[in-house]
Amino acid sequence: MHHSLFLLLVLLLPGTWADPEGSFTVRLLQISTFQNTSSVDTEGLGLLEDIELGALDKRTWNIHFYQPWVRPALPRSDWDTIENMIKIYLQKFSHLINDGASKRDVPYPFVVQCVAGCELYPNRTSRAFAYVGYNGQDFLSYDVDLGKWILYEDTDLARYVQATLQNYTAFSELVQVLFNDTCVDDMELLLQYGKAALARREPPVATVFARAPGPAQLLLVCRVTGFYPRPISVAWLRDGQEVLPGPALTTSAILPNADLTYQLRSVLAVNPGDGHSYTCRIRHCSLGTRSLLIPWGNSKAVLISGLVAALSAGVTVAAIVVLWVWRRRKYQKMEESEPRSSIVSNEA
Ligand SMILES: *[C@@H]1O[C@H](CO)[C@@H](O)[C@H](O)[C@H]1NC(C)=O
Ligand SMILES: *[C@@H]1O[C@H](CO)[C@@H](O)[C@H](O)[C@H]1NC(C)=O
Ligand SMILES: *[C@@H]1O[C@H](CO)[C@@H](O)[C@H](O)[C@H]1NC(C)=O
Ligand SMILES: *[C@@H]1O[C@H](CO)[C@@H](O)[C@H](O)[C@H]1NC(C)=O
């Protein structure tokens, strides 16, 4: 269950994963679904960057750890305190929301999402943050410097919740203490204990193939998957020159796989038989300074006859012309024997 929640959040919050170089962010996520005044489902998840640290048990509100190094990072007494605070917080939260919903005639069911955490910068300063969403819309954010809740939209409901939170100083103090101080102190420990997980590198596996939506158009698809961490550069080269952004080039968002690797695809529209050579070029930190180059179509004759055959059969074509499977084992072997490979190029 937590995986679907995580994947959803990674999809919904793409911009928030682009930390400045050397920064680290801890996030606590909460999604509470209020079915009616007596039934609330709460899911909770803790993340260091995009690594799942642990989640709340939906029924007991105990913490389940997903990484073996998370529990040892903090003393037992800290976890007891955190677990107790979470339980008290969730109880008060439900009461507060149900109370407000009945006073303001808010229709059930509705969903409240909260994200809070802190970001530690390379200069060792930090920033705490807290956001609240209502039915999937931005609703309130907490300004740590002002100690105030800020409205996204000036609605009656938003102003009411803002006033309630402002009155409910215990909550604001909790945010201040937990995310200003505790979060940063704990993050230092998590970074030490989780060093290996944060340094994890998974090289991309890439495939180039073509689709022909019509006889006059060919779509070259470069599918890249299985890489970690998330930052990556994927480009198309036409006769060795990078194809600049334009209507012919479409690159998808970077999407998560279930095993905490990522994928994306880059599609280039070309005219069939235009005589150019096309290569997909991938750069990723797991490759060091080298690039992964996947050429398209060594043998055009095979492609064209394949297309004609498939089109005449009235079938949409998915012709895999170059299949390049990038395996860690191979990569390491290549690295040991210092390659002069046409696939992995040494670029400055
Ligand atoms: C509230 O919702 C739960 C779950 O949907 C349901 O089982 C329960 O009967 C509802 N209670 C009331 C008072 O409507
Ligand atoms: C530390 O770095 C952050 C992010 O780069 C910056 O916003 C902040 O002003 C810096 N603080 C100091 C004291 O240099
Ligand atoms: C939290 O951090 C902000 C900004 O650094 C600071 O203004 C505020 O006084 C801090 N609050 C607490 C309770 O430490
Ligand atoms: C906030 O507190 C003030 C003073 O105690 C009270 O008059 C007001 O009704 C409270 N507002 C809310 C939204 O709870």
mmCIF file of C-alpha atoms and ligand atoms in Angstrom:
data_model
loop_
_atom_site.group_PDB
_atom_site.id
_atom_site.type_symbol
_atom_site.label_atom_id
_atom_site.label_comp_id
_atom_site.label_asym_id
_atom_site.label_seq_id
_atom_site.Cartn_x
_atom_site.Cartn_y
_atom_site.Cartn_z
ATOM 1 C CA MET A 1 0.000 0.000 0.000
ATOM 2 C CA HIS A 2 2.759 2.449 0.898
ATOM 3 C CA HIS A 3 4.300 1.961 -2.525
ATOM 4 C CA SER A 4 1.244 3.237 -4.331
ATOM 5 C CA LEU A 5 1.171 6.243 -2.013
ATOM 6 C CA PHE A 6 4.819 6.879 -2.668
ATOM 7 C CA LEU A 7 4.503 6.536 -6.445
ATOM 8 C CA LEU A 8 1.536 8.884 -6.406
ATOM 9 C CA LEU A 9 3.477 11.493 -4.478
ATOM 10 C CA VAL A 10 6.498 11.239 -6.731
ATOM 11 C CA LEU A 11 4.165 11.801 -9.674
ATOM 12 C CA LEU A 12 2.357 14.696 -8.063
ATOM 13 C CA LEU A 13 5.372 16.526 -6.686
ATOM 14 C CA PRO A 14 7.954 16.305 -9.464
ATOM 15 C CA GLY A 15 9.402 19.766 -8.885
ATOM 16 C CA THR A 16 10.105 19.178 -5.226
ATOM 17 C CA TRP A 17 12.648 16.422 -5.906
ATOM 18 C CA ALA A 18 15.142 18.713 -7.538
ATOM 19 C CA ASP A 19 17.213 19.662 -4.501
ATOM 20 C CA PRO A 20 20.171 21.939 -5.038
ATOM 21 C CA GLU A 21 23.458 20.029 -5.217
ATOM 22 C CA GLY A 22 24.474 18.699 -1.793
ATOM 23 C CA SER A 23 21.147 19.498 -0.079
ATOM 24 C CA PHE A 24 19.141 16.860 1.741
ATOM 25 C CA THR A 25 15.455 16.880 2.575
ATOM 26 C CA VAL A 26 13.462 14.906 5.103
ATOM 27 C CA ARG A 27 9.712 14.838 4.452
ATOM 28 C CA LEU A 28 6.835 13.491 6.483
ATOM 29 C CA LEU A 29 3.710 12.924 4.433
ATOM 30 C CA GLN A 30 0.204 12.435 5.735
ATOM 31 C CA ILE A 31 -2.963 11.665 3.808
ATOM 32 C CA SER A 32 -6.148 11.558 5.849
ATOM 33 C CA THR A 33 -9.410 10.548 4.219
ATOM 34 C CA PHE A 34 -12.433 11.644 6.222
ATOM 35 C CA GLN A 35 -15.255 9.237 5.283
ATOM 36 C CA ASN A 36 -17.684 10.675 7.819
ATOM 37 C CA THR A 37 -17.492 12.184 11.302
ATOM 38 C CA SER A 38 -16.597 8.818 12.831
ATOM 39 C CA SER A 39 -14.282 7.297 10.224
ATOM 40 C CA VAL A 40 -10.838 8.600 9.196
ATOM 41 C CA ASP A 41 -8.172 6.673 7.264
ATOM 42 C CA THR A 42 -4.667 8.013 7.717
ATOM 43 C CA GLU A 43 -1.572 7.045 5.764
ATOM 44 C CA GLY A 44 1.819 8.368 6.764
ATOM 45 C CA LEU A 45 5.238 8.080 5.197
ATOM 46 C CA GLY A 46 8.709 9.380 6.027
ATOM 47 C CA LEU A 47 11.269 10.066 3.302
ATOM 48 C CA LEU A 48 14.911 11.061 3.156
ATOM 49 C CA GLU A 49 15.205 12.431 -0.373
ATOM 50 C CA ASP A 50 13.267 9.744 -2.296
ATOM 51 C CA ILE A 51 14.207 6.902 0.067
ATOM 52 C CA GLU A 52 11.306 5.574 2.121
ATOM 53 C CA LEU A 53 12.369 5.480 5.752
ATOM 54 C CA GLY A 54 9.179 4.117 7.232
ATOM 55 C CA ALA A 55 5.411 4.342 7.286
ATOM 56 C CA LEU A 56 2.600 4.437 9.791
ATOM 57 C CA ASP A 57 0.561 1.344 10.450
ATOM 58 C CA LYS A 58 -2.953 2.435 9.474
ATOM 59 C CA ARG A 59 -4.622 0.772 12.436
ATOM 60 C CA THR A 60 -2.142 1.098 15.324
ATOM 61 C CA TRP A 61 -0.285 4.226 14.144
ATOM 62 C CA ASN A 62 2.983 2.504 15.019
ATOM 63 C CA ILE A 63 5.975 3.175 12.765
ATOM 64 C CA HIS A 64 7.199 0.445 10.408
ATOM 65 C CA PHE A 65 10.774 0.908 9.291
ATOM 66 C CA TYR A 66 11.728 0.143 5.696
ATOM 67 C CA GLN A 67 15.485 0.639 5.939
ATOM 68 C CA PRO A 68 17.603 -1.351 8.395
ATOM 69 C CA TRP A 69 19.698 1.722 9.243
ATOM 70 C CA VAL A 70 16.845 4.023 10.262
ATOM 71 C CA ARG A 71 16.067 2.658 13.724
ATOM 72 C CA PRO A 72 19.721 2.440 14.839
ATOM 73 C CA ALA A 73 20.279 6.044 13.709
ATOM 74 C CA LEU A 74 18.271 7.421 16.658
ATOM 75 C CA PRO A 75 18.116 6.251 20.280
ATOM 76 C CA ARG A 76 15.102 4.201 21.359
ATOM 77 C CA SER A 77 13.849 7.027 23.606
ATOM 78 C CA ASP A 78 13.689 9.377 20.602
ATOM 79 C CA TRP A 79 11.574 6.902 18.661
ATOM 80 C CA ASP A 80 9.231 6.488 21.660
ATOM 81 C CA THR A 81 8.829 10.270 21.819
ATOM 82 C CA ILE A 82 8.264 10.571 18.089
ATOM 83 C CA GLU A 83 5.745 7.714 18.077
ATOM 84 C CA ASN A 84 3.828 9.217 20.998
ATOM 85 C CA MET A 85 3.822 12.672 19.463
ATOM 86 C CA ILE A 86 2.521 11.288 16.191
ATOM 87 C CA LYS A 87 -0.336 9.489 17.946
ATOM 88 C CA ILE A 88 -1.310 12.551 19.962
ATOM 89 C CA TYR A 89 -1.037 14.732 16.904
ATOM 90 C CA LEU A 90 -3.192 12.419 14.747
ATOM 91 C CA GLN A 91 -5.889 12.253 17.423
ATOM 92 C CA LYS A 92 -6.020 16.039 17.811
ATOM 93 C CA PHE A 93 -5.846 16.483 14.074
ATOM 94 C CA SER A 94 -8.942 14.320 13.495
ATOM 95 C CA HIS A 95 -10.898 16.088 16.220
ATOM 96 C CA LEU A 96 -9.913 19.512 14.963
ATOM 97 C CA ILE A 97 -10.811 18.728 11.356
ATOM 98 C CA ASN A 98 -14.119 17.025 12.199
ATOM 99 C CA ASP A 99 -15.019 19.898 14.480
ATOM 100 C CA GLY A 100 -14.242 22.442 11.784
ATOM 101 C CA ALA A 101 -16.033 20.422 9.098
ATOM 102 C CA SER A 102 -19.264 20.263 11.116
ATOM 103 C CA LYS A 103 -19.110 24.008 11.984
ATOM 104 C CA ARG A 104 -18.552 24.949 8.338
ATOM 105 C CA ASP A 105 -20.850 22.325 6.752
ATOM 106 C CA VAL A 106 -17.963 20.792 4.809
ATOM 107 C CA PRO A 107 -19.336 17.852 2.806
ATOM 108 C CA TYR A 108 -17.912 14.367 3.476
ATOM 109 C CA PRO A 109 -15.916 12.551 2.236
ATOM 110 C CA PHE A 110 -12.867 14.778 1.829
ATOM 111 C CA VAL A 111 -9.098 14.324 1.860
ATOM 112 C CA VAL A 112 -6.481 16.320 3.766
ATOM 113 C CA GLN A 113 -2.814 16.014 2.795
ATOM 114 C CA CYS A 114 0.047 17.375 4.873
ATOM 115 C CA VAL A 115 3.742 17.533 4.041
ATOM 116 C CA ALA A 116 6.241 18.770 6.588
ATOM 117 C CA GLY A 117 9.968 18.489 6.826
ATOM 118 C CA CYS A 118 13.273 20.225 6.657
ATOM 119 C CA GLU A 119 15.992 20.788 4.124
ATOM 120 C CA LEU A 120 19.644 20.875 5.127
ATOM 121 C CA TYR A 121 21.898 22.968 2.862
ATOM 122 C CA PRO A 122 25.602 22.346 2.210
ATOM 123 C CA ASN A 123 26.426 25.466 4.269
ATOM 124 C CA ARG A 124 24.791 23.630 7.210
ATOM 125 C CA THR A 125 21.882 26.024 7.506
ATOM 126 C CA SER A 126 18.388 24.597 7.127
ATOM 127 C CA ARG A 127 14.843 25.452 6.232
ATOM 128 C CA ALA A 128 11.716 23.882 7.699
ATOM 129 C CA PHE A 129 8.456 23.702 5.743
ATOM 130 C CA ALA A 130 4.862 22.546 6.122
ATOM 131 C CA TYR A 131 2.074 22.441 3.534
ATOM 132 C CA VAL A 132 -1.571 21.432 3.773
ATOM 133 C CA GLY A 133 -3.726 20.325 0.846
ATOM 134 C CA TYR A 134 -7.497 19.907 0.736
ATOM 135 C CA ASN A 135 -9.042 17.537 -1.834
ATOM 136 C CA GLY A 136 -5.857 17.628 -3.884
ATOM 137 C CA GLN A 137 -5.596 21.452 -3.965
ATOM 138 C CA ASP A 138 -2.922 23.594 -2.317
ATOM 139 C CA PHE A 139 -4.548 25.012 0.770
ATOM 140 C CA LEU A 140 -2.146 26.404 3.396
ATOM 141 C CA SER A 141 1.585 26.659 3.899
ATOM 142 C CA TYR A 142 3.540 27.484 7.031
ATOM 143 C CA ASP A 143 5.983 30.376 6.966
ATOM 144 C CA VAL A 144 8.632 29.425 9.494
ATOM 145 C CA ASP A 145 10.217 32.880 9.613
ATOM 146 C CA LEU A 146 6.920 34.648 10.315
ATOM 147 C CA GLY A 147 5.502 31.772 12.377
ATOM 148 C CA LYS A 148 2.288 32.137 10.351
ATOM 149 C CA TRP A 149 0.055 30.028 8.109
ATOM 150 C CA ILE A 150 -0.317 31.454 4.599
ATOM 151 C CA LEU A 151 -3.462 31.007 2.428
ATOM 152 C CA TYR A 152 -3.233 29.786 -1.149
ATOM 153 C CA GLU A 153 -6.817 30.761 -1.898
ATOM 154 C CA ASP A 154 -8.829 33.193 0.124
ATOM 155 C CA THR A 155 -11.872 31.026 0.808
ATOM 156 C CA ASP A 156 -14.061 30.974 3.868
ATOM 157 C CA LEU A 157 -12.891 27.468 4.755
ATOM 158 C CA ALA A 158 -9.197 28.329 4.297
ATOM 159 C CA ARG A 159 -9.497 31.385 6.543
ATOM 160 C CA TYR A 160 -11.280 29.368 9.175
ATOM 161 C CA VAL A 161 -8.590 26.658 9.211
ATOM 162 C CA GLN A 162 -5.857 29.291 9.223
ATOM 163 C CA ALA A 163 -7.417 30.989 12.257
ATOM 164 C CA THR A 164 -7.847 27.651 14.021
ATOM 165 C CA LEU A 165 -4.230 26.632 13.432
ATOM 166 C CA GLN A 166 -3.053 30.074 14.487
ATOM 167 C CA ASN A 167 -5.038 29.693 17.696
ATOM 168 C CA TYR A 168 -3.794 26.164 18.139
ATOM 169 C CA THR A 169 -0.306 27.306 19.111
ATOM 170 C CA ALA A 170 0.744 23.825 20.251
ATOM 171 C CA PHE A 171 0.700 22.758 16.625
ATOM 172 C CA SER A 172 2.774 25.677 15.400
ATOM 173 C CA GLU A 173 5.243 25.099 18.227
ATOM 174 C CA LEU A 174 5.439 21.438 17.274
ATOM 175 C CA VAL A 175 6.280 22.428 13.705
ATOM 176 C CA GLN A 176 8.892 24.888 14.961
ATOM 177 C CA VAL A 177 10.583 22.482 17.350
ATOM 178 C CA LEU A 178 10.237 19.299 15.295
ATOM 179 C CA PHE A 179 11.261 20.735 11.988
ATOM 180 C CA ASN A 180 13.562 23.578 12.999
ATOM 181 C CA ASP A 181 15.667 21.672 15.498
ATOM 182 C CA THR A 182 14.903 17.946 15.786
ATOM 183 C CA CYS A 183 14.644 17.421 12.057
ATOM 184 C CA VAL A 184 18.069 18.892 11.366
ATOM 185 C CA ASP A 185 19.756 17.082 14.275
ATOM 186 C CA ASP A 186 18.158 13.786 13.263
ATOM 187 C CA MET A 187 18.987 14.329 9.626
ATOM 188 C CA GLU A 188 22.693 14.549 10.435
ATOM 189 C CA LEU A 189 22.435 11.075 11.985
ATOM 190 C CA LEU A 190 20.311 9.704 9.151
ATOM 191 C CA LEU A 191 22.830 10.966 6.619
ATOM 192 C CA GLN A 192 25.619 9.145 8.465
ATOM 193 C CA TYR A 193 23.721 5.867 8.815
ATOM 194 C CA GLY A 194 22.156 5.996 5.369
ATOM 195 C CA LYS A 195 25.312 6.953 3.500
ATOM 196 C CA ALA A 196 25.311 3.779 1.396
ATOM 197 C CA ALA A 197 21.651 4.121 0.403
ATOM 198 C CA LEU A 198 22.175 7.756 -0.600
ATOM 199 C CA ALA A 199 25.285 6.847 -2.613
ATOM 200 C CA ARG A 200 23.429 4.093 -4.502
ATOM 201 C CA ARG A 201 23.985 4.206 -8.258
ATOM 202 C CA GLU A 202 22.001 2.151 -10.778
ATOM 203 C CA PRO A 203 23.056 2.582 -14.406
ATOM 204 C CA PRO A 204 20.342 3.130 -17.041
ATOM 205 C CA VAL A 205 19.108 0.370 -19.354
ATOM 206 C CA ALA A 206 18.223 1.875 -22.727
ATOM 207 C CA THR A 207 16.339 0.653 -25.802
ATOM 208 C CA VAL A 208 15.801 2.400 -29.130
ATOM 209 C CA PHE A 209 12.898 1.375 -31.338
ATOM 210 C CA ALA A 210 10.555 2.895 -33.909
ATOM 211 C CA ARG A 211 6.837 3.344 -34.248
ATOM 212 C CA ALA A 212 5.096 4.368 -37.456
ATOM 213 C CA PRO A 213 1.792 6.178 -36.810
ATOM 214 C CA GLY A 214 1.442 6.762 -40.582
ATOM 215 C CA PRO A 215 3.355 6.053 -43.805
ATOM 216 C CA ALA A 216 4.971 9.530 -43.852
ATOM 217 C CA GLN A 217 6.114 9.616 -40.247
ATOM 218 C CA LEU A 218 8.483 7.610 -38.128
ATOM 219 C CA LEU A 219 8.786 8.041 -34.375
ATOM 220 C CA LEU A 220 12.110 7.021 -32.892
ATOM 221 C CA VAL A 221 11.687 6.091 -29.262
ATOM 222 C CA CYS A 222 14.533 6.014 -26.771
ATOM 223 C CA ARG A 223 13.315 4.264 -23.643
ATOM 224 C CA VAL A 224 15.577 4.590 -20.605
ATOM 225 C CA THR A 225 14.837 2.791 -17.361
ATOM 226 C CA GLY A 226 16.292 1.311 -14.189
ATOM 227 C CA PHE A 227 18.471 4.271 -13.222
ATOM 228 C CA TYR A 228 19.115 5.838 -9.847
ATOM 229 C CA PRO A 229 19.445 8.567 -8.690
ATOM 230 C CA ARG A 230 16.868 10.568 -10.595
ATOM 231 C CA PRO A 231 18.852 13.275 -12.435
ATOM 232 C CA ILE A 232 19.602 12.190 -16.017
ATOM 233 C CA SER A 233 20.198 13.706 -19.434
ATOM 234 C CA VAL A 234 18.741 12.064 -22.556
ATOM 235 C CA ALA A 235 19.310 13.614 -25.985
ATOM 236 C CA TRP A 236 19.014 12.647 -29.656
ATOM 237 C CA LEU A 237 21.966 13.166 -32.001
ATOM 238 C CA ARG A 238 21.341 13.700 -35.729
ATOM 239 C CA ASP A 239 24.561 12.897 -37.624
ATOM 240 C CA GLY A 240 26.386 13.431 -34.324
ATOM 241 C CA GLN A 241 24.773 16.851 -33.579
ATOM 242 C CA GLU A 242 22.404 17.240 -30.654
ATOM 243 C CA VAL A 243 18.804 17.781 -31.784
ATOM 244 C CA LEU A 244 17.614 21.004 -30.108
ATOM 245 C CA PRO A 245 14.222 21.244 -28.396
ATOM 246 C CA GLY A 246 11.424 21.676 -30.935
ATOM 247 C CA PRO A 247 8.104 20.214 -32.036
ATOM 248 C CA ALA A 248 9.779 17.015 -33.332
ATOM 249 C CA LEU A 249 11.198 16.181 -29.895
ATOM 250 C CA THR A 250 9.060 15.001 -26.986
ATOM 251 C CA THR A 251 10.578 13.895 -23.711
ATOM 252 C CA SER A 252 8.388 12.441 -20.987
ATOM 253 C CA ALA A 253 8.560 13.305 -17.323
ATOM 254 C CA ILE A 254 10.874 11.122 -15.231
ATOM 255 C CA LEU A 255 8.590 8.480 -13.752
ATOM 256 C CA PRO A 256 9.249 6.168 -10.820
ATOM 257 C CA ASN A 257 9.523 2.387 -11.071
ATOM 258 C CA ALA A 258 8.393 0.264 -8.126
ATOM 259 C CA ASP A 259 11.996 -0.646 -7.161
ATOM 260 C CA LEU A 260 13.130 2.947 -6.541
ATOM 261 C CA THR A 261 14.656 3.370 -9.942
ATOM 262 C CA TYR A 262 13.334 5.760 -12.582
ATOM 263 C CA GLN A 263 12.380 5.724 -16.249
ATOM 264 C CA LEU A 264 11.639 8.123 -19.053
ATOM 265 C CA ARG A 265 11.330 8.109 -22.834
ATOM 266 C CA SER A 266 12.377 10.565 -25.484
ATOM 267 C CA VAL A 267 10.593 10.472 -28.840
ATOM 268 C CA LEU A 268 11.932 12.064 -32.016
ATOM 269 C CA ALA A 269 9.698 12.411 -35.098
ATOM 270 C CA VAL A 270 11.648 11.940 -38.357
ATOM 271 C CA ASN A 271 10.856 11.457 -42.047
ATOM 272 C CA PRO A 272 11.314 7.833 -43.036
ATOM 273 C CA GLY A 273 14.414 7.382 -45.153
ATOM 274 C CA ASP A 274 15.775 10.924 -44.679
ATOM 275 C CA GLY A 275 19.334 9.629 -44.908
ATOM 276 C CA HIS A 276 20.457 10.910 -41.497
ATOM 277 C CA SER A 277 21.896 8.807 -38.716
ATOM 278 C CA TYR A 278 20.226 9.001 -35.305
ATOM 279 C CA THR A 279 21.660 8.127 -31.911
ATOM 280 C CA CYS A 280 20.199 8.369 -28.436
ATOM 281 C CA ARG A 281 22.719 9.729 -25.940
ATOM 282 C CA ILE A 282 22.340 9.191 -22.189
ATOM 283 C CA ARG A 283 24.352 10.807 -19.419
ATOM 284 C CA HIS A 284 23.992 9.751 -15.810
ATOM 285 C CA CYS A 285 26.189 9.913 -12.720
ATOM 286 C CA SER A 286 26.437 6.084 -12.661
ATOM 287 C CA LEU A 287 28.318 6.318 -15.986
ATOM 288 C CA GLY A 288 30.894 8.788 -14.711
ATOM 289 C CA THR A 289 32.066 11.141 -17.478
ATOM 290 C CA ARG A 290 31.100 8.668 -20.197
ATOM 291 C CA SER A 291 27.887 8.685 -22.228
ATOM 292 C CA LEU A 292 25.741 5.767 -23.272
ATOM 293 C CA LEU A 293 25.151 5.943 -27.047
ATOM 294 C CA ILE A 294 22.435 3.851 -28.694
ATOM 295 C CA PRO A 295 22.491 4.185 -32.482
ATOM 296 C CA TRP A 296 19.281 3.824 -34.485
ATOM 297 C CA GLY A 297 18.951 1.673 -37.563
ATOM 298 C CA ASN A 298 22.185 0.124 -38.777
ATOM 299 C CA SER A 299 20.142 -1.655 -41.395
ATOM 300 C CA LYS A 300 17.446 0.570 -42.893
ATOM 301 C CA ALA A 301 16.410 -2.056 -45.447
ATOM 302 C CA VAL A 302 15.282 -4.362 -42.670
ATOM 303 C CA LEU A 303 13.360 -1.575 -41.009
ATOM 304 C CA ILE A 304 11.592 -0.420 -44.149
ATOM 305 C CA SER A 305 10.568 -3.864 -45.314
ATOM 306 C CA GLY A 306 9.452 -4.589 -41.759
ATOM 307 C CA LEU A 307 7.328 -1.459 -41.746
ATOM 308 C CA VAL A 308 5.750 -2.164 -45.106
ATOM 309 C CA ALA A 309 4.905 -5.711 -44.092
ATOM 310 C CA ALA A 310 3.418 -4.630 -40.809
ATOM 311 C CA LEU A 311 1.467 -1.717 -42.298
ATOM 312 C CA SER A 312 0.008 -3.886 -45.005
ATOM 313 C CA ALA A 313 -1.139 -6.212 -42.286
ATOM 314 C CA GLY A 314 -2.953 -3.207 -40.815
ATOM 315 C CA VAL A 315 -1.087 -3.367 -37.550
ATOM 316 C CA THR A 316 0.540 -0.540 -35.638
ATOM 317 C CA VAL A 317 4.210 -1.171 -35.771
ATOM 318 C CA ALA A 318 6.539 -1.454 -32.867
ATOM 319 C CA ALA A 319 9.773 -2.552 -34.441
ATOM 320 C CA ILE A 320 12.598 -2.998 -32.052
ATOM 321 C CA VAL A 321 15.660 -2.423 -34.130
ATOM 322 C CA VAL A 322 18.333 -1.911 -31.579
ATOM 323 C CA LEU A 323 17.964 -3.533 -28.249
ATOM 324 C CA TRP A 324 20.650 -2.496 -25.904
ATOM 325 C CA VAL A 325 20.551 -4.098 -22.523
ATOM 326 C CA TRP A 326 22.760 -2.428 -20.051
ATOM 327 C CA ARG A 327 23.571 -4.758 -17.194
ATOM 328 C CA ARG A 328 25.510 -3.844 -14.169
ATOM 329 C CA ARG A 329 27.666 -6.951 -14.534
ATOM 330 C CA LYS A 330 28.640 -6.043 -18.083
ATOM 331 C CA TYR A 331 29.236 -2.478 -17.133
ATOM 332 C CA GLN A 332 31.597 -3.460 -14.357
ATOM 333 C CA LYS A 333 33.408 -5.923 -16.600
ATOM 334 C CA MET A 334 33.807 -3.232 -19.228
ATOM 335 C CA GLU A 335 35.085 -0.812 -16.687
ATOM 336 C CA GLU A 336 37.705 -3.285 -15.464
ATOM 337 C CA SER A 337 38.989 -3.927 -18.961
ATOM 338 C CA GLU A 338 38.961 -0.171 -19.850
ATOM 339 C CA PRO A 339 36.790 -0.186 -22.945
ATOM 340 C CA ARG A 340 37.208 1.327 -26.373
ATOM 341 C CA SER A 341 33.594 0.677 -27.087
ATOM 342 C CA SER A 342 31.479 2.512 -29.624
ATOM 343 C CA ILE A 343 28.596 2.376 -27.229
ATOM 344 C CA VAL A 344 30.180 4.010 -24.224
ATOM 345 C CA SER A 345 32.047 7.078 -25.305
ATOM 346 C CA ASN A 346 34.586 9.065 -23.351
ATOM 347 C CA GLU A 347 33.385 12.612 -23.647
ATOM 348 C CA ALA A 348 34.945 15.594 -21.976
HETATM 349 C C1 LIG B 1 -18.617 5.923 8.279
HETATM 350 O O1 LIG B 1 -17.881 5.328 7.206
HETATM 351 C C2 LIG B 1 -17.481 3.993 7.478
HETATM 352 C C3 LIG B 1 -16.558 3.554 6.344
HETATM 353 O O2 LIG B 1 -17.034 3.950 5.095
HETATM 354 C C4 LIG B 1 -18.734 3.135 7.616
HETATM 355 O O3 LIG B 1 -18.354 1.776 7.859
HETATM 356 C C5 LIG B 1 -19.566 3.661 8.750
HETATM 357 O O4 LIG B 1 -20.789 2.924 8.827
HETATM 358 C C6 LIG B 1 -19.868 5.143 8.562
HETATM 359 N N1 LIG B 1 -20.509 5.663 9.763
HETATM 360 C C7 LIG B 1 -21.517 6.530 9.740
HETATM 361 C C8 LIG B 1 -21.999 7.013 11.066
HETATM 362 O O5 LIG B 1 -21.979 6.936 8.682
HETATM 363 C C1 LIG B 2 22.873 28.619 2.809
HETATM 364 O O1 LIG B 2 22.450 28.075 1.561
HETATM 365 C C2 LIG B 2 21.079 28.323 1.237
HETATM 366 C C3 LIG B 2 20.748 27.565 -0.046
HETATM 367 O O2 LIG B 2 21.736 27.698 -0.998
HETATM 368 C C4 LIG B 2 20.861 29.840 1.113
HETATM 369 O O3 LIG B 2 19.506 30.097 0.774
HETATM 370 C C5 LIG B 2 21.223 30.496 2.437
HETATM 371 O O4 LIG B 2 21.086 31.908 2.312
HETATM 372 C C6 LIG B 2 22.647 30.151 2.859
HETATM 373 N N1 LIG B 2 22.864 30.689 4.203
HETATM 374 C C7 LIG B 2 24.018 31.233 4.590
HETATM 375 C C8 LIG B 2 24.076 31.736 5.987
HETATM 376 O O5 LIG B 2 24.978 31.311 3.842
HETATM 377 C C1 LIG B 3 13.231 28.409 13.319
HETATM 378 O O1 LIG B 3 14.038 28.889 12.264
HETATM 379 C C2 LIG B 3 13.735 30.212 11.858
HETATM 380 C C3 LIG B 3 14.576 30.543 10.646
HETATM 381 O O2 LIG B 3 15.880 30.092 10.769
HETATM 382 C C4 LIG B 3 13.997 31.171 13.043
HETATM 383 O O3 LIG B 3 13.630 32.478 12.662
HETATM 384 C C5 LIG B 3 13.125 30.726 14.234
HETATM 385 O O4 LIG B 3 13.419 31.530 15.360
HETATM 386 C C6 LIG B 3 13.391 29.274 14.576
HETATM 387 N N1 LIG B 3 12.458 28.843 15.600
HETATM 388 C C7 LIG B 3 12.788 28.041 16.614
HETATM 389 C C8 LIG B 3 11.707 27.694 17.570
HETATM 390 O O5 LIG B 3 13.910 27.601 16.771
HETATM 391 C C1 LIG B 4 -9.231 32.002 18.388
HETATM 392 O O1 LIG B 4 -9.068 32.462 19.730
HETATM 393 C C2 LIG B 4 -9.817 33.641 20.012
HETATM 394 C C3 LIG B 4 -9.453 34.102 21.412
HETATM 395 O O2 LIG B 4 -9.286 33.052 22.290
HETATM 396 C C4 LIG B 4 -11.317 33.310 19.880
HETATM 397 O O3 LIG B 4 -12.083 34.462 20.118
HETATM 398 C C5 LIG B 4 -11.578 32.835 18.457
HETATM 399 O O4 LIG B 4 -12.924 32.414 18.343
HETATM 400 C C6 LIG B 4 -10.677 31.670 18.124
HETATM 401 N N1 LIG B 4 -10.864 31.343 16.717
HETATM 402 C C7 LIG B 4 -10.965 30.108 16.274
HETATM 403 C C8 LIG B 4 -11.158 29.957 14.805
HETATM 404 O O5 LIG B 4 -10.874 29.110 16.991
#
